[in-house]
Each structure stands twice: as C-alpha cells, then as structure tokens.
Coordinates of C-alpha atoms in Angstrom, one line a residue:
M1 CA 0.2 -0.1 0.1
A2 CA 1.1 3.1 -1.1
L3 CA 2.1 5.5 2.3
T4 CA 0.1 8.7 2.8
E5 CA 1.7 12.5 3.5
N6 CA 0.6 11.5 7.1
D7 CA 1.8 8.5 6.7
V8 CA 4.9 10.2 6.4
D9 CA 4.5 12.4 8.3
R10 CA 3.9 10.3 11.3
F11 CA 7.3 7.5 10.7
M12 CA 9.7 11.2 10.6
A13 CA 8.3 12.6 13.9
S14 CA 9.3 9.3 15.7
R15 CA 12.8 9.5 13.4
P16 CA 15.4 10.9 16.1
R17 CA 14.5 8.8 18.6
L18 CA 15.3 5.5 16.3
E19 CA 17.5 7.1 15.0
A20 CA 19.6 8.0 18.6
I21 CA 18.0 3.7 19.8
A22 CA 19.9 2.4 16.2
Y23 CA 23.3 4.4 18.0
R24 CA 23.1 3.7 21.3
L25 CA 22.7 0.1 19.8
L26 CA 25.4 -0.5 17.2
G27 CA 27.7 2.1 18.1
S28 CA 28.1 3.4 14.5
A29 CA 25.8 6.3 12.8
S30 CA 26.0 5.0 9.8
E31 CA 25.2 1.2 10.6
A32 CA 22.2 3.6 12.5
E33 CA 21.4 5.1 9.8
D34 CA 20.8 2.5 7.5
A35 CA 18.7 0.5 10.2
V36 CA 16.0 3.3 10.1
Q37 CA 16.1 3.7 6.6
E38 CA 15.1 -0.4 6.6
T39 CA 12.1 0.1 9.4
F40 CA 11.2 3.1 7.0
L41 CA 11.1 0.6 4.5
R42 CA 8.8 -2.2 6.5
W43 CA 6.4 1.2 7.6
Q44 CA 6.2 1.1 4.0
D45 CA 5.2 -2.4 3.6
A46 CA 2.9 -2.9 6.1
D47 CA -1.1 -2.2 6.2
V48 CA -0.6 0.9 9.1
D49 CA -3.9 1.9 8.9
R50 CA -4.5 -1.5 11.3
I51 CA -1.0 -1.1 13.4
R52 CA -2.6 0.8 16.4
V53 CA 0.5 2.8 18.6
P54 CA 2.9 3.8 15.5
E55 CA 5.4 4.4 18.3
A56 CA 5.6 0.8 19.7
W57 CA 5.5 -1.1 16.8
L58 CA 8.6 1.1 15.3
T59 CA 10.1 0.8 17.7
K60 CA 10.3 -3.5 18.2
V61 CA 10.6 -3.6 14.2
L62 CA 14.0 -1.3 14.4
T63 CA 14.9 -2.8 18.2
N64 CA 15.0 -6.7 16.1
L65 CA 16.8 -5.4 13.2
C66 CA 19.9 -4.0 15.1
L67 CA 19.2 -7.8 16.9
N68 CA 19.9 -9.0 14.3
Q69 CA 23.3 -6.6 13.2
L70 CA 24.5 -6.4 16.6
T71 CA 24.7 -10.9 16.5
S72 CA 26.3 -10.9 12.5
A73 CA 28.5 -7.6 14.0
R74 CA 30.2 -10.2 16.2
A75 CA 31.4 -11.9 13.7
R76 CA 33.0 -9.8 11.8
R77 CA 34.6 -7.7 14.3
E78 CA 36.5 -11.2 15.6
T79 CA 38.3 -10.3 11.5
Y80 CA 38.3 -6.9 12.4
V81 CA 41.8 -5.4 11.5
G82 CA 43.6 -3.5 15.7
A83 CA 40.4 -3.2 18.9
W84 CA 36.8 -1.5 17.1
L85 CA 35.9 1.4 18.5
P86 CA 32.7 3.1 18.8
E87 CA 32.0 5.9 15.9
P88 CA 31.4 8.7 18.0
L89 CA 29.6 12.4 17.6
I90 CA 30.3 15.9 18.0
A91 CA 28.9 18.0 20.5
G92 CA 25.3 18.7 19.0
D93 CA 24.9 15.5 16.3
P94 CA 21.0 15.1 17.0
M95 CA 21.9 10.9 17.2
L96 CA 23.5 11.7 20.1
G97 CA 19.2 11.8 21.7
P98 CA 18.0 13.0 24.5
A99 CA 20.2 15.0 27.5
D100 CA 18.2 16.0 30.1
T101 CA 18.7 13.4 32.6
A102 CA 22.3 11.6 33.8
E103 CA 21.0 8.1 33.4
Q104 CA 20.9 10.1 29.9
R105 CA 24.0 11.7 29.0
E106 CA 25.2 7.7 30.3
S107 CA 24.1 6.1 28.4
V108 CA 25.5 7.9 24.7
S109 CA 28.9 8.4 26.9
Y110 CA 31.7 7.2 24.9
A111 CA 33.3 5.1 28.3
V112 CA 29.9 3.5 28.4
L113 CA 29.8 2.8 24.3
V114 CA 32.9 0.9 25.0
L115 CA 31.2 -1.3 27.8
L116 CA 28.8 -2.6 26.2
E117 CA 29.9 -3.8 23.7
R118 CA 30.8 -6.4 26.7
L119 CA 27.4 -7.1 26.4
S120 CA 24.6 -9.8 25.2
P121 CA 22.6 -8.5 21.9
N122 CA 19.5 -8.6 24.9
E123 CA 21.5 -7.1 27.6
R124 CA 22.4 -4.0 25.5
V125 CA 19.0 -3.9 24.1
V126 CA 17.1 -3.5 27.2
Y127 CA 19.4 -1.7 29.5
V128 CA 19.1 0.9 26.6
L129 CA 15.8 1.3 26.4
R130 CA 15.0 1.7 30.4
E131 CA 18.7 3.5 31.1
A132 CA 18.4 6.3 27.9
F133 CA 14.3 5.7 27.2
D134 CA 13.4 5.0 30.3
Y135 CA 10.6 2.6 28.2
P136 CA 8.8 0.3 31.1
H137 CA 9.6 -3.0 31.5
R138 CA 6.0 -4.2 30.2
E139 CA 7.3 -2.6 26.7
I140 CA 10.6 -4.1 26.7
A141 CA 9.6 -6.8 27.5
E142 CA 6.4 -6.7 24.2
I143 CA 9.6 -5.5 22.0
L144 CA 11.7 -8.5 23.2
D145 CA 9.0 -11.6 23.0
L146 CA 10.3 -11.9 26.9
T147 CA 7.8 -12.0 30.2
E148 CA 8.8 -8.9 32.0
A149 CA 10.4 -10.6 34.7
A150 CA 12.7 -11.5 32.4
S151 CA 13.3 -8.7 31.3
Q152 CA 13.5 -6.9 34.7
Q153 CA 16.1 -9.8 35.3
I154 CA 18.4 -8.6 32.6
H155 CA 18.5 -5.2 32.9
H156 CA 19.6 -5.8 36.3
R157 CA 22.0 -8.4 35.1
A158 CA 23.4 -5.5 32.8
K159 CA 23.5 -2.9 34.6
K160 CA 25.9 -4.6 36.5
H161 CA 28.0 -5.2 33.9
V162 CA 28.0 -1.6 32.9
A163 CA 28.3 -0.2 36.5
D164 CA 31.2 -2.7 37.0
G165 CA 33.7 -0.8 34.5
K166 CA 35.4 2.2 35.1
A167 CA 33.1 5.4 37.1
R168 CA 32.4 7.9 35.1
T169 CA 32.3 11.8 36.2
E170 CA 29.8 13.8 34.6
I171 CA 31.6 16.4 34.3
D172 CA 30.2 21.0 32.6
E173 CA 31.3 22.2 29.4
A174 CA 33.9 24.1 31.1
A175 CA 35.4 21.9 33.3
A176 CA 36.0 19.4 29.9
R177 CA 37.5 22.5 28.7
R178 CA 40.4 22.6 30.9
I179 CA 41.3 19.5 31.5
V180 CA 41.2 18.8 27.6
D181 CA 43.7 22.6 27.7
E182 CA 45.4 20.9 30.4
F183 CA 46.3 17.6 29.2
L184 CA 47.3 19.4 26.0
T185 CA 49.5 21.4 27.3
A186 CA 50.9 18.2 29.2
A187 CA 51.3 15.8 26.2
T188 CA 52.9 19.4 24.2
S189 CA 55.3 19.9 27.1
G190 CA 57.7 17.0 25.6
R191 CA 58.2 15.5 28.7
T192 CA 56.1 12.7 30.6
E193 CA 56.0 14.1 34.4
P194 CA 53.3 16.5 33.7
L195 CA 51.4 13.4 31.2
V196 CA 51.9 11.2 34.4
R197 CA 49.9 13.8 37.3
L198 CA 46.7 14.2 34.1
L199 CA 46.4 10.1 34.2
T200 CA 45.2 7.9 36.5
Q201 CA 47.0 5.0 37.8
D202 CA 45.3 2.7 35.7
A203 CA 45.3 4.5 33.1
V204 CA 44.4 2.8 29.1
A205 CA 44.8 4.3 25.7
V206 CA 43.7 2.7 22.8
G207 CA 43.3 3.6 18.9
D208 CA 41.3 2.2 16.2
G209 CA 42.6 2.8 12.1
G210 CA 40.1 -0.4 11.5
G211 CA 43.0 -1.6 9.3
K212 CA 43.1 2.1 6.8
V213 CA 44.6 4.2 9.3
P214 CA 48.8 2.8 11.0
A215 CA 46.6 2.1 14.9
R216 CA 49.0 -0.2 17.8
A217 CA 46.8 -3.1 18.0
K218 CA 46.6 -3.6 21.6
A219 CA 46.4 -0.7 24.3
F220 CA 48.7 0.7 26.3
E221 CA 48.7 0.7 30.4
G222 CA 49.5 2.4 32.9
A223 CA 50.4 5.9 33.6
L224 CA 54.1 5.9 32.7
A225 CA 52.6 3.5 29.7
V226 CA 50.4 5.9 27.5
A227 CA 51.8 8.8 29.1
T228 CA 55.1 8.3 27.1
F229 CA 54.1 7.4 24.3
M230 CA 51.1 10.6 24.5
R231 CA 54.4 12.6 24.7
G232 CA 56.1 11.0 21.4
L233 CA 52.4 11.6 19.4
F234 CA 52.5 15.2 20.5
K235 CA 56.3 14.8 19.2
P236 CA 56.4 17.3 15.8
G237 CA 58.4 15.2 13.1
K238 CA 58.0 15.2 8.9
A239 CA 56.7 11.4 9.2
K240 CA 53.6 11.9 10.6
R241 CA 53.1 15.2 8.5
D242 CA 54.0 12.8 6.0
L243 CA 50.9 10.0 7.0
V244 CA 48.6 12.0 7.7
G245 CA 49.1 14.1 4.3
G246 CA 49.5 17.7 6.1
S247 CA 49.6 19.3 9.9
P248 CA 45.8 18.9 11.4
A249 CA 44.9 21.5 12.9
V250 CA 43.7 20.5 16.8
Y251 CA 40.2 21.8 18.6
A252 CA 39.0 21.5 22.3
T253 CA 34.6 20.2 21.9
T254 CA 33.3 17.3 23.4
A255 CA 32.8 13.8 21.7
N256 CA 29.5 11.8 23.7
G257 CA 29.3 13.4 25.9
D258 CA 33.3 13.4 27.3
P259 CA 36.5 16.3 26.4
A260 CA 37.5 15.4 23.7
L261 CA 40.3 16.8 20.5
V262 CA 39.6 17.2 17.1
A263 CA 42.4 16.8 13.7
V264 CA 41.2 18.2 11.0
L265 CA 43.3 19.2 8.1
D266 CA 41.6 21.1 5.3
G267 CA 38.4 20.6 6.1
R268 CA 38.0 16.2 7.0
V269 CA 37.8 15.4 10.1
V270 CA 41.0 12.7 10.6
G271 CA 40.7 12.3 14.3
I272 CA 38.5 12.4 17.5
M273 CA 39.6 12.1 21.5
C274 CA 37.8 10.9 23.4
L275 CA 39.4 11.3 26.9
E276 CA 37.3 9.3 29.8
V277 CA 38.1 11.3 33.4
T278 CA 37.1 9.3 36.5
A279 CA 37.3 11.5 40.0
G280 CA 39.0 14.8 38.2
R281 CA 42.0 12.5 36.3
I282 CA 41.3 11.2 33.1
A283 CA 41.1 7.2 33.2
A284 CA 41.3 6.2 29.6
I285 CA 41.9 8.2 25.5
R286 CA 40.2 6.2 23.1
S287 CA 41.9 7.8 19.8
Q288 CA 39.4 7.0 16.5
V289 CA 41.1 7.8 13.4
N290 CA 39.4 5.2 11.0
P291 CA 37.9 7.9 8.4
D292 CA 35.3 5.6 8.1
K293 CA 34.3 6.2 11.1
L294 CA 34.7 10.2 10.6
E295 CA 33.0 10.8 8.0
R296 CA 29.8 11.4 9.9
A297 CA 31.5 13.6 12.3
T298 CA 33.1 16.4 8.9
R299 CA 30.0 16.6 8.0
A300 CA 29.1 18.4 11.5
W301 CA 32.1 20.1 11.5
A302 CA 31.7 21.8 8.3
A303 CA 28.6 23.1 9.8
T304 CA 29.0 25.0 12.5
D305 CA 32.2 27.7 13.7
H306 CA 34.4 26.7 16.5
G307 CA 37.1 28.9 16.1
E308 CA 40.4 29.1 17.0
P309 CA 42.7 26.0 16.6
L310 CA 44.5 25.6 19.7
L311 CA 47.4 24.7 17.8
I312 CA 48.5 22.9 14.9
A313 CA 49.9 19.8 15.1
F314 CA 52.8 17.7 13.9

C-alpha cells in the first residue's frame, strides 16, 4: 500500500528517537541510519491503518533489525584489524538523542558505549531502552517477546556489567575544556611527568584505525606507558605529517558528552580523541582515526564554527 503524507509524517516524527536508539545499540552512526531506513521500508510495506501504536511498532521493528545486526557484528569484529571502537559523535549531533537526565547522558557517553560491547544483544537492548529512553519493562518485554520478569532480570544484570566498568565522572562544558587544555599542554611539553600527574594509575590508551590508518592493536596500560606514548604522539615529525597528509589543526570539543580533541585537515576530521575522566583524572584515552567512522563528524564539523584551533599538530 502506498503511504499517505500523514503516514510519512508519523514516521518522520519518530525518526530522531529511532536513530538515537539505533546508534546506542550499534555504536555506529552509519549502521544506525541504515537500520532506520530499513525500518521505514518495513513501514512502507505494512498495513499502517491497522497499527494502533505506530511508535511501539516502529521501535519493535527497529530493535529486531538491530539485534540481527549485533549478532552479525560480533562475527565481523573477530576479523576486524586492530581494536574496534564506536563511532564518536561531536557535540550537537541529533543522533546523541535525549540528554535531560544523568542516565540518558551516561548511556551515550563514549566510555559506556565501549562497555556496552561486553553485553549480549538482549542485555544491550534492555539497558538502552530502560536507561536512555525510560521504557517500562512491560513494553520492553513486548518488544523482545519476553516476560516482564525476564526483562527486569536482564536489566539488573546489564546494569551491573556496566557499573563494574570504570566510574565515569560527569563534568560540565567548562570543566571539559579545562581538562583538554591541561592535557594538551602536558602532551606537548616534551616531558612525561606532567602527563603522568593527569592520569589515573591504571589509565589506558587505545586507537581504532580499522586497518586503514596505523593504530596500535593492543592498548597501552598504566600511567607511565600512556604518558610516554602521548608524548611521542604529539612530538612534531615529518613522518607524521607525511602519514596524515599535512599538519592538522587541533580543536577542543566534546564527543558523546566527554572531553575530546578533534584533528582537522583541509576541512576533514582525521581523528577524534575522547578522554574519559574519573575523579578529576584521565582514566582512558580512546582515539578514533578510522576514516569510515569520521564521515559524519566531518559533515557536522563543517556545519558549525569552532573558532581558532588550540594548535597545529606535527
């Protein structure tokens, strides 16, 4: 059946929420867009006049598509070159979704998206729908074809798994900028000591190049190892300029609500470094340099003014 204008409007009204759900479930903006587009095609083929609650129907279709994607993604990531990290979204991206509560903001933080990779597909769905979108367990159970009690048990288990990860400190924009400034000053000082003081003792640093950009497959662990790596990373050198194709401008921003550095070269985002902060110190540094996972960030960056860069790297 052909959709009426009203039918299309009903879908479009739900689209921002569907995209935000899909991004949290998949950790990939491009895959989230594909899942939402496939949901629209299912909506187009359905007898929409017989669907009493379009929002519930669309959420169930989308969730099942994402569950299938998560199952196949696990197999693909076993052959992924190097470490796999989620696709970061810079401040203001509508796909970040609601941010009215601490739970909503935490559910899309880069640190939590990494932790969600440890969950089973069902655990991830229940956690996201409950924590980020406040779905009652009755509705989650209907979406997943579970009992309400089972949904509650899965939520309890998923929440514990996430809580067992590092405790993230929620900070405001001014504090995020201060942390980025302090980190960059220390990283470009040429000495490890200032960096070590900014890091937790068990700090880690990891990067995702997807086999397209050089990135260490194994994470650096411990404050001294991370500080030594960062000191070398920010040290100017012709080899780095040749590798990147020039000298990128480095800006301070937030990505997924966390303090972040964005490296931009000729209008293209070539790297996003997310800083996880715990108790006033940096607990993890996660760098996304896979160009496939920076296309949306590049489009978003081009649409806004970011002022002068903090430095020109390399």
